[in-house]
Each structure stands twice: as C-alpha cells, then as structure tokens.
C-alpha cells in the first residue's frame, strides 16, 4: 500500500482522539491559495502557549483489543494499515521541511502486544530525534499495558505523553474494554507523573539533566459511554491533578460508532455535557475548587444551562454579594465573571482608587455575570428592574426563554 493511502487511513482513524484541538478539514484545493488536505493536520498548544500544527496519526489501526466503543476494535470490518517506523519518520520530516507541520501527535492501536507496539513507537521517536535531528514538538500516546521501561525510554524523547484512562471506573472499563486493565493504567499514569516530577527537580539542579516529558502528561476520558456521573468524573480528574502531576484531562463526548447492547443508545454525542465538564475542570485546575464543592452526591450532574461557577454561586447565596473594593484574591476568584487576570487587576487597581462598575468593566470583568454577585462601594451594581427579574435566564442568554423556568430574584 502506498504511504499516502496509509496516511489517509491512519489519520482518519486518529480523529477520535481529542487531545489535539482540531482535526484537518476536508476542503480541497480547486483554485486560489492553500489546500487543507484532510490527512491529519491538527492544532494544539505548546508549553509556551503557541498554537502549533501537528501531524496527527496512528502508527497502526490493526488492533488485538476489542474495546466496544472504538471504531478500530478488532471485530470491525474496516480497512487496516500500518506504517513502518521509517515511513512515518520520512513523512514527518518531509512535512516539517515543507512547513506543513511543527510537530507530531502519534498514537496507535495495539498491534501484536502492548510491548511490541510501544517498541515501534519508541523506535519512531528515538530515530526522529537522534538520526533525523528532529526538534519539533512530539506528543506520544503511551500504550496501556506496555512495560514501564519502554514508556520511560520513550518519555526521554517526547514533549508530552498521554496514557488514556478512557472510562472513569474500573467496572465500566472492564465491561466496555475488557482487554484493558484499569489499575495498570492508573499505575502507569502514576509512574509517568512521578518521573515527570523527579526529572523536573533534577533539571532545576542541573541544566544538563535529561528532560522527561517536559510539557507534562495528559489523559482522555470518554463522557457518556458509561453511567458515571459528572461528580465521579470530576473526582477522577481531581485525583489525577492532585496526585499524579497530570497537566490536562481531555473529555471526549461519546460518539456512537458501534452497535452493542452494552453501549448507551445516544443519538448525538453529549457535547453540552462535555463543554460543562471542561468548564468545571478549569475550576479545579485554576480556581482552587474541589469536585465536592462543584457537585454533591445528592445532585451529581452539572447544570447544562448554566456554567458551573454560576451554579456554585447560586447554591451559596450566603457568600454573596462580595465587596470588590475589599475582598481578598481567593474570594474575588469565586465571583462569576471575574477571572484570574481580572482578579489580579482588581487587587492592583483598588490601591489607587475605589472601583466603580465602569472601572471593573475596563479591568476585564464580565459585568453581565458579575453584577449579580458584587457590591461596588457598598452598592449593588444592578438596575432596579434587574433586582426583581429572572436573573437565571439573563445569566444565560443562550437559554430558550420560553422554558418554564420560575423567575428567581437574588437580592
Ligand atoms: S486498544 Fe481499544 S481503543 Fe485502542 S484502538 Fe484498540 S480497540 Fe480501539
């Protein structure tokens, strides 16, 4: 099979992995400039925040596993292909030289055995770096079940590494992906996190110490394929962030690609739920929230109509309104409409003068939301009619106003 045909098959097979932010479009070149060829160019963000384009591809889609939710499972009758390490290296280097890409996002199905596949991936990244002199970004998916020594060796050559947990509980993983070992995957995530932290510490002592996965590790969780609640998912993510030096958990709305009675009968991927989980995840990582603060066992799902920070504020009316001219940084961060940058700007600006609604707007506060939760110089920032109106509907202007929501009044 020609390399280009393999590229078409294996980049299409990689599209369900969401750790890259966008996959290649299929706009063809007819006339004019450029050609967004559909074979696998996607975008991601490097450690320093730059948007970079990556060749996103599987090494192979031959798989010995039969994960029920996956298009590449061994039981599916699909066209299969596999690169040789040398083909993939040539492809990456030639795309890089032509300025198509700035890096490689390499994943794989499990061919022959986890160790065999991991050895192939290791060969690709090692040769790329050492023989190809390739200095571009590499994001490598480690293979579940592969030996730690192989994972460690590969981590010395790549910028970011992922080990996908896929489902938020051992029970669901054994039901839908019985070839995979939940505890083994968590152990490998812990192992990668431990090595990332120890190499980071060594690099602080000596610049000559080798780096290991310097852009950190990530994982992916499928949302909606199994019955776990949002609270269970967020608890899982919290453990990864707090204990395993996890840089990022990606949430992937479940796409119905296979027929099986063990799978939910969803007609559409639960994208709104995925979106709310990303917002809640942001609260875990940057705003000091815990999963238990965001959700309760008695109410374990995120409100799909309101963002999680607003929902938390509405559940805790005794903490509001907050006086922006006096509140400390952590309290400001919890106000809907005030982000990390605007909270810092507020702390700085109020040293010189008392803040008004207008000055808050100039500091980047989203007053559309914040005005319901703050005082400026002891005064509410709401108009008279807004104090009595349906603030929940106006907090979420995308909501269908014909919904029979009982109007609420905060103050
Ligand atoms: S290991 Fe499972 S999820 Fe990965 S490609 Fe094979 S069947 Fe799909």
Short mmCIF file of C-alpha atoms and ligand atoms in Angstrom, two decimals:
data_model
loop_
_atom_site.label_atom_id
_atom_site.label_comp_id
_atom_site.label_asym_id
_atom_site.label_seq_id
_atom_site.Cartn_x
_atom_site.Cartn_y
_atom_site.Cartn_z
CA UNK A 1 0.00 0.00 0.00
CA UNK A 2 1.28 3.50 -0.82
CA UNK A 3 2.38 5.70 2.06
CA UNK A 4 -0.16 8.37 1.14
CA UNK A 5 -3.02 5.85 1.28
CA UNK A 6 -1.77 4.69 4.67
CA UNK A 7 -1.72 8.29 5.79
CA UNK A 8 -5.34 8.74 4.74
CA UNK A 9 -6.46 5.65 6.65
CA UNK A 10 -4.40 6.24 9.78
CA UNK A 11 -5.07 9.95 10.12
CA UNK A 12 -8.82 9.31 9.74
CA UNK A 13 -8.53 6.59 12.40
CA UNK A 14 -6.89 9.10 14.79
CA UNK A 15 -9.77 11.56 14.69
CA UNK A 16 -11.50 10.22 17.83
CA UNK A 17 -8.56 11.26 19.97
CA UNK A 18 -9.42 14.74 21.27
CA UNK A 19 -6.13 15.68 22.85
CA UNK A 20 -5.49 17.84 19.80
CA UNK A 21 -7.84 20.72 19.47
CA UNK A 22 -8.82 20.48 15.83
CA UNK A 23 -8.52 17.87 13.15
CA UNK A 24 -7.81 18.52 9.50
CA UNK A 25 -10.73 19.74 7.41
CA UNK A 26 -11.51 18.24 4.02
CA UNK A 27 -11.58 21.47 1.98
CA UNK A 28 -9.95 20.59 -1.32
CA UNK A 29 -7.71 22.82 -3.39
CA UNK A 30 -9.51 23.90 -6.53
CA UNK A 31 -8.20 27.37 -7.17
CA UNK A 32 -6.58 30.07 -5.10
CA UNK A 33 -4.06 29.57 -2.31
CA UNK A 34 -3.63 26.62 0.01
CA UNK A 35 -5.02 23.16 0.43
CA UNK A 36 -6.48 21.97 3.73
CA UNK A 37 -5.76 18.35 2.91
CA UNK A 38 -7.78 16.15 5.22
CA UNK A 39 -4.91 13.82 6.11
CA UNK A 40 -4.27 14.61 9.68
CA UNK A 41 -3.02 18.14 10.29
CA UNK A 42 -4.40 19.33 13.61
CA UNK A 43 -3.68 22.14 16.03
CA UNK A 44 -2.51 22.09 19.57
CA UNK A 45 -0.80 24.41 22.06
CA UNK A 46 2.82 24.12 23.03
CA UNK A 47 4.05 24.59 26.60
CA UNK A 48 4.70 28.30 25.97
CA UNK A 49 1.14 28.85 24.69
CA UNK A 50 1.84 28.96 20.93
CA UNK A 51 -0.68 27.39 18.59
CA UNK A 52 1.15 24.73 16.61
CA UNK A 53 0.13 22.42 13.79
CA UNK A 54 0.78 18.72 14.25
CA UNK A 55 0.64 15.66 12.05
CA UNK A 56 -1.97 13.61 13.95
CA UNK A 57 -1.83 9.98 13.01
CA UNK A 58 -1.93 6.38 14.27
CA UNK A 59 1.07 4.13 13.79
CA UNK A 60 -1.35 1.32 13.01
CA UNK A 61 -5.07 0.60 13.24
CA UNK A 62 -4.57 -3.18 13.40
CA UNK A 63 -5.74 -3.93 16.91
CA UNK A 64 -5.75 -7.07 19.03
CA UNK A 65 -8.17 -5.45 21.50
CA UNK A 66 -11.91 -5.20 21.17
CA UNK A 67 -12.95 -2.05 23.04
CA UNK A 68 -16.66 -1.88 22.35
CA UNK A 69 -16.84 1.91 21.85
CA UNK A 70 -13.97 2.07 19.34
CA UNK A 71 -14.13 2.22 15.54
CA UNK A 72 -10.78 0.41 15.32
CA UNK A 73 -11.72 -2.58 17.51
CA UNK A 74 -10.61 -5.93 16.15
CA UNK A 75 -14.18 -7.08 15.46
CA UNK A 76 -14.87 -4.25 13.00
CA UNK A 77 -14.54 -4.83 9.30
CA UNK A 78 -12.57 -1.71 8.31
CA UNK A 79 -9.64 -1.04 6.07
CA UNK A 80 -6.43 -1.53 8.06
CA UNK A 81 -2.97 -0.12 7.56
CA UNK A 82 0.31 0.16 9.36
CA UNK A 83 3.36 2.35 8.86
CA UNK A 84 6.89 1.15 9.27
CA UNK A 85 8.87 3.37 11.66
CA UNK A 86 10.95 4.57 8.69
CA UNK A 87 7.88 5.58 6.63
CA UNK A 88 6.48 7.59 9.50
CA UNK A 89 9.84 9.27 10.14
CA UNK A 90 10.21 10.20 6.45
CA UNK A 91 6.68 11.56 6.36
CA UNK A 92 7.16 13.67 9.48
CA UNK A 93 10.49 15.08 8.37
CA UNK A 94 9.28 15.88 4.85
CA UNK A 95 6.10 17.57 6.15
CA UNK A 96 8.20 19.53 8.61
CA UNK A 97 10.65 20.63 5.91
CA UNK A 98 7.76 21.83 3.77
CA UNK A 99 6.43 23.81 6.73
CA UNK A 100 3.15 21.86 6.81
CA UNK A 101 3.64 20.94 10.47
CA UNK A 102 5.57 21.88 13.56
CA UNK A 103 5.28 18.52 15.26
CA UNK A 104 3.85 15.04 15.51
CA UNK A 105 0.92 13.66 17.50
CA UNK A 106 1.45 9.91 17.44
CA UNK A 107 -0.96 7.32 18.77
CA UNK A 108 -1.58 3.69 17.91
CA UNK A 109 -3.87 0.71 18.18
CA UNK A 110 -2.35 -2.34 19.88
CA UNK A 111 -0.59 -4.49 17.29
CA UNK A 112 0.64 -7.98 18.36
CA UNK A 113 1.16 -6.90 22.01
CA UNK A 114 1.40 -3.69 24.06
CA UNK A 115 5.19 -4.07 24.34
CA UNK A 116 5.66 -4.69 20.62
CA UNK A 117 3.61 -1.59 19.76
CA UNK A 118 5.38 0.55 22.34
CA UNK A 119 8.73 -0.58 20.94
CA UNK A 120 7.63 0.56 17.47
CA UNK A 121 6.60 3.96 18.83
CA UNK A 122 9.86 4.24 20.75
CA UNK A 123 11.77 3.45 17.57
CA UNK A 124 9.94 6.24 15.73
CA UNK A 125 10.55 8.95 18.33
CA UNK A 126 14.14 7.92 19.07
CA UNK A 127 15.11 7.83 15.38
CA UNK A 128 13.31 11.09 14.70
CA UNK A 129 15.26 12.86 17.42
CA UNK A 130 18.66 11.19 17.05
CA UNK A 131 19.01 10.28 13.37
CA UNK A 132 16.53 12.76 11.90
CA UNK A 133 17.69 15.65 14.12
CA UNK A 134 14.02 16.50 14.57
CA UNK A 135 13.45 19.24 17.16
CA UNK A 136 9.72 19.73 16.59
CA UNK A 137 7.03 19.04 19.17
CA UNK A 138 6.13 15.38 19.78
CA UNK A 139 3.02 14.24 21.65
CA UNK A 140 3.06 10.47 22.12
CA UNK A 141 0.26 8.25 23.33
CA UNK A 142 1.73 5.54 25.53
CA UNK A 143 0.23 2.08 25.08
CA UNK A 144 -1.82 0.72 28.01
CA UNK A 145 -0.20 -2.43 29.35
CA UNK A 146 3.27 -1.67 27.95
CA UNK A 147 6.29 -2.20 30.14
CA UNK A 148 7.34 0.81 32.21
CA UNK A 149 10.92 0.66 30.90
CA UNK A 150 9.64 1.24 27.34
CA UNK A 151 7.36 4.07 28.46
CA UNK A 152 10.23 5.67 30.33
CA UNK A 153 12.62 5.34 27.36
CA UNK A 154 10.07 7.00 25.03
CA UNK A 155 9.42 9.79 27.54
CA UNK A 156 13.03 10.92 27.17
CA UNK A 157 12.38 11.89 23.53
CA UNK A 158 8.90 13.41 23.58
CA UNK A 159 7.44 16.70 24.79
CA UNK A 160 4.11 15.39 26.00
CA UNK A 161 2.87 11.90 26.78
CA UNK A 162 -0.67 10.61 27.31
CA UNK A 163 -1.94 7.41 28.81
CA UNK A 164 -5.69 7.29 28.19
CA UNK A 165 -7.81 6.12 31.11
CA UNK A 166 -10.84 6.10 28.71
CA UNK A 167 -13.54 5.41 31.32
CA UNK A 168 -13.96 6.76 34.84
CA UNK A 169 -14.27 3.47 36.73
CA UNK A 170 -12.77 0.00 36.80
CA UNK A 171 -16.22 -1.53 36.43
CA UNK A 172 -17.01 0.36 33.22
CA UNK A 173 -13.58 -0.25 31.71
CA UNK A 174 -13.86 -3.99 32.32
CA UNK A 175 -17.35 -4.01 30.79
CA UNK A 176 -16.55 -1.97 27.65
CA UNK A 177 -12.81 -2.61 27.20
CA UNK A 178 -12.21 -5.96 28.85
CA UNK A 179 -8.68 -6.29 27.43
CA UNK A 180 -7.55 -3.23 29.37
CA UNK A 181 -6.53 -3.15 33.00
CA UNK A 182 -7.79 -0.09 34.87
CA UNK A 183 -5.40 -0.46 37.80
CA UNK A 184 -2.47 -0.99 35.44
CA UNK A 185 -3.35 2.20 33.51
CA UNK A 186 -3.63 4.22 36.74
CA UNK A 187 -0.28 2.78 37.87
CA UNK A 188 1.31 3.84 34.60
CA UNK A 189 -0.18 7.34 34.94
CA UNK A 190 1.30 7.48 38.46
CA UNK A 191 4.64 6.26 37.11
CA UNK A 192 4.75 8.91 34.36
CA UNK A 193 3.74 11.62 36.86
CA UNK A 194 6.46 10.51 39.26
CA UNK A 195 9.14 10.58 36.55
CA UNK A 196 7.96 13.98 35.25
CA UNK A 197 8.28 15.43 38.76
CA UNK A 198 11.65 13.85 39.51
CA UNK A 199 13.19 14.92 36.18
CA UNK A 200 11.82 18.43 36.67
CA UNK A 201 13.50 18.56 40.09
CA UNK A 202 16.77 17.26 38.61
CA UNK A 203 16.64 19.87 35.84
CA UNK A 204 16.33 22.59 38.45
CA UNK A 205 19.60 21.42 39.97
CA UNK A 206 21.41 20.89 36.68
CA UNK A 207 20.55 22.05 33.18
CA UNK A 208 22.43 19.00 31.87
CA UNK A 209 19.98 16.55 33.47
CA UNK A 210 17.83 14.85 30.79
CA UNK A 211 14.28 16.08 30.43
CA UNK A 212 11.36 13.65 30.58
CA UNK A 213 8.00 14.67 29.05
CA UNK A 214 8.72 18.38 29.71
CA UNK A 215 5.26 19.53 28.56
CA UNK A 216 3.62 17.15 31.05
CA UNK A 217 1.24 14.23 30.76
CA UNK A 218 -2.41 14.19 29.75
CA UNK A 219 -5.19 11.63 29.58
CA UNK A 220 -8.57 11.24 27.91
CA UNK A 221 -11.93 10.27 29.36
CA UNK A 222 -14.94 9.32 27.26
CA UNK A 223 -18.09 11.07 28.51
CA UNK A 224 -21.44 9.34 28.16
CA UNK A 225 -20.35 5.81 27.18
CA UNK A 226 -20.79 4.59 30.76
CA UNK A 227 -23.16 5.53 33.59
CA UNK A 228 -20.76 7.51 35.84
CA UNK A 229 -21.98 10.94 36.89
CA UNK A 230 -20.18 14.24 36.34
CA UNK A 231 -19.20 14.19 40.02
CA UNK A 232 -17.49 10.79 39.61
CA UNK A 233 -15.69 12.07 36.52
CA UNK A 234 -14.52 15.23 38.29
CA UNK A 235 -13.37 13.23 41.32
CA UNK A 236 -11.30 11.09 39.00
CA UNK A 237 -9.77 14.16 37.33
CA UNK A 238 -9.08 15.74 40.71
CA UNK A 239 -7.10 12.68 41.82
CA UNK A 240 -5.03 12.89 38.63
CA UNK A 241 -4.32 16.60 39.07
CA UNK A 242 -3.54 16.44 42.78
CA UNK A 243 -1.60 13.15 42.94
CA UNK A 244 -0.13 12.31 39.55
CA UNK A 245 1.26 15.55 38.16
CA UNK A 246 -1.37 15.49 35.40
CA UNK A 247 -1.24 18.52 33.14
CA UNK A 248 -4.57 18.05 31.43
CA UNK A 249 -7.58 15.73 31.34
CA UNK A 250 -9.40 15.78 28.00
CA UNK A 251 -13.09 14.93 27.89
CA UNK A 252 -14.42 13.32 24.76
CA UNK A 253 -18.18 13.18 24.15
CA UNK A 254 -19.06 9.61 23.30
CA UNK A 255 -19.72 9.03 19.58
CA UNK A 256 -21.92 6.11 18.69
CA UNK A 257 -19.87 4.20 16.10
CA UNK A 258 -20.67 0.57 17.01
CA UNK A 259 -23.85 -1.39 17.71
CA UNK A 260 -23.72 -3.21 21.03
CA UNK A 261 -26.30 -3.65 23.76
CA UNK A 262 -23.70 -2.64 26.39
CA UNK A 263 -23.43 0.83 24.85
CA UNK A 264 -25.89 3.65 25.55
CA UNK A 265 -28.38 4.45 22.80
CA UNK A 266 -27.29 8.07 22.34
CA UNK A 267 -28.26 9.57 19.02
CA UNK A 268 -25.88 12.55 19.36
CA UNK A 269 -22.58 13.00 21.22
CA UNK A 270 -23.27 14.79 24.56
CA UNK A 271 -21.36 17.91 23.56
CA UNK A 272 -23.03 20.28 26.04
CA UNK A 273 -22.11 17.94 28.88
CA UNK A 274 -18.53 17.74 27.58
CA UNK A 275 -18.38 21.55 27.46
CA UNK A 276 -19.61 21.91 31.07
CA UNK A 277 -17.05 19.34 32.22
CA UNK A 278 -14.27 21.36 30.60
CA UNK A 279 -15.52 24.44 32.45
CA UNK A 280 -15.64 22.55 35.77
CA UNK A 281 -12.18 21.14 35.06
CA UNK A 282 -10.94 24.71 34.65
CA UNK A 283 -12.32 25.47 38.14
CA UNK A 284 -10.39 22.50 39.54
CA UNK A 285 -7.12 23.50 37.92
CA UNK A 286 -7.06 27.27 38.20
CA UNK A 287 -9.67 28.47 40.69
CA UNK A 288 -8.98 26.26 43.71
CA UNK A 289 -12.35 24.47 43.65
CA UNK A 290 -12.71 20.83 44.68
CA UNK A 291 -15.01 18.35 42.96
CA UNK A 292 -17.12 18.21 46.14
CA UNK A 293 -17.65 21.97 46.04
CA UNK A 294 -18.78 21.91 42.42
CA UNK A 295 -21.19 18.98 42.80
CA UNK A 296 -22.80 16.91 45.57
CA UNK A 297 -23.76 13.24 45.77
CA UNK A 298 -27.36 14.39 46.01
CA UNK A 299 -27.00 16.44 42.79
CA UNK A 300 -24.14 14.84 40.82
CA UNK A 301 -24.65 16.34 37.34
CA UNK A 302 -23.59 19.77 36.06
CA UNK A 303 -26.39 22.10 35.01
CA UNK A 304 -26.24 22.09 31.21
CA UNK A 305 -27.92 25.51 31.09
CA UNK A 306 -25.54 27.44 33.37
CA UNK A 307 -21.80 27.42 33.72
CA UNK A 308 -20.51 25.61 36.83
CA UNK A 309 -19.15 28.73 38.54
CA UNK A 310 -22.53 30.45 38.30
CA UNK A 311 -24.24 27.28 39.56
CA UNK A 312 -21.88 27.15 42.55
CA UNK A 313 -22.55 30.83 43.35
CA UNK A 314 -26.31 30.30 43.18
CA UNK A 315 -26.00 27.37 45.59
CA UNK A 316 -24.09 29.56 48.04
CA UNK A 317 -26.05 32.82 48.23
CA UNK A 318 -24.80 33.40 51.80
CA UNK A 319 -21.33 34.19 50.34
CA UNK A 320 -22.63 37.00 48.12
CA UNK A 321 -22.64 39.84 47.27
CA UNK A 322 -18.88 40.39 47.52
CA UNK A 323 -17.49 43.91 48.01
CA UNK A 324 -14.91 44.20 45.22
CA UNK A 325 -13.07 47.02 46.96
CA UNK A 326 -12.21 44.84 49.97
CA UNK A 327 -12.47 41.12 49.08
CA UNK A 328 -9.26 39.09 49.01
CA UNK A 329 -7.94 37.45 45.85
CA UNK A 330 -9.40 33.97 46.55
CA UNK A 331 -12.85 35.42 47.23
CA UNK A 332 -12.74 37.50 44.03
CA UNK A 333 -11.80 34.40 42.03
CA UNK A 334 -15.06 32.75 43.08
CA UNK A 335 -17.23 35.52 41.68
CA UNK A 336 -18.80 34.58 38.30
CA UNK A 337 -17.49 36.96 35.65
CA UNK A 338 -14.17 37.57 37.46
CA UNK A 339 -11.25 35.56 36.09
CA UNK A 340 -7.65 35.18 37.17
CA UNK A 341 -6.43 38.21 35.21
CA UNK A 342 -9.27 40.49 36.27
CA UNK A 343 -8.94 39.44 39.95
CA UNK A 344 -5.25 40.39 39.86
CA UNK A 345 -6.05 43.69 38.13
CA UNK A 346 -8.71 44.50 40.75
CA UNK A 347 -6.23 43.95 43.61
CA UNK A 348 -3.73 46.29 41.90
CA UNK A 349 -6.18 48.98 40.74
CA UNK A 350 -8.02 49.43 44.03
CA UNK A 351 -4.78 50.54 45.72
CA UNK A 352 -5.17 53.82 43.87
CA UNK A 353 -8.91 54.45 43.85
CA UNK A 354 -12.25 52.91 44.71
CA UNK A 355 -13.62 50.76 41.90
CA UNK A 356 -16.88 51.50 40.09
CA UNK A 357 -18.85 49.21 37.72
CA UNK A 358 -17.33 51.12 34.80
CA UNK A 359 -13.76 50.62 36.04
CA UNK A 360 -14.45 46.91 36.61
CA UNK A 361 -15.57 46.63 33.00
CA UNK A 362 -12.31 48.25 31.90
CA UNK A 363 -10.38 45.75 34.03
CA UNK A 364 -11.93 42.89 32.07
CA UNK A 365 -14.69 41.83 34.47
CA UNK A 366 -17.66 40.30 32.64
CA UNK A 367 -20.29 42.53 34.24
CA UNK A 368 -23.12 40.68 32.51
CA UNK A 369 -22.49 37.94 35.10
CA UNK A 370 -20.55 39.62 37.92
CA UNK A 371 -23.11 42.40 38.57
CA UNK A 372 -25.44 39.89 40.27
CA UNK A 373 -22.79 38.93 42.80
CA UNK A 374 -20.85 42.08 43.72
CA UNK A 375 -21.03 45.38 45.55
CA UNK A 376 -19.04 48.45 44.48
CA UNK A 377 -18.50 50.85 47.36
CA UNK A 378 -21.35 49.20 49.26
CA UNK A 379 -23.83 49.47 46.38
CA UNK A 380 -25.35 46.76 44.23
CA UNK A 381 -24.45 47.03 40.55
CA UNK A 382 -27.95 46.10 39.38
CA UNK A 383 -30.64 48.33 37.98
CA UNK A 384 -33.92 48.38 39.94
CA UNK A 385 -35.75 46.19 37.38
CA UNK A 386 -32.87 43.66 37.33
CA UNK A 387 -33.13 43.04 41.08
CA UNK A 388 -36.57 41.57 40.64
CA UNK A 389 -36.17 39.93 37.23
CA UNK A 390 -35.37 36.40 36.19
CA UNK A 391 -31.63 36.65 36.78
CA UNK A 392 -31.06 32.99 35.95
CA UNK A 393 -32.34 33.48 32.42
CA UNK A 394 -30.32 36.64 31.89
CA UNK A 395 -27.17 34.95 33.23
CA UNK A 396 -27.52 32.55 30.40
CA UNK A 397 -28.68 34.46 27.37
CA UNK A 398 -28.43 31.43 25.14
CA UNK A 399 -31.22 29.78 27.09
CA UNK A 400 -34.56 29.38 25.40
CA UNK A 401 -36.67 31.96 27.25
CA UNK A 402 -39.84 30.01 26.56
CA UNK A 403 -38.65 27.35 29.07
CA UNK A 404 -40.97 27.24 32.01
CA UNK A 405 -38.33 28.40 34.49
CA UNK A 406 -39.67 30.01 37.60
CA UNK A 407 -38.26 33.56 37.76
CA UNK A 408 -35.85 33.94 40.68
CA UNK A 409 -34.67 37.01 42.44
CA UNK A 410 -31.29 37.03 44.18
CA UNK A 411 -31.45 40.15 46.33
S1 LIG B 1 -6.94 -0.55 22.13
FE1 LIG B 1 -9.16 -0.30 22.18
S2 LIG B 1 -9.44 1.93 21.96
FE2 LIG B 1 -7.34 1.49 21.30
S3 LIG B 1 -7.51 1.15 19.09
FE3 LIG B 1 -7.67 -0.88 20.03
S4 LIG B 1 -9.87 -1.20 20.25
FE4 LIG B 1 -9.56 0.99 19.91
#
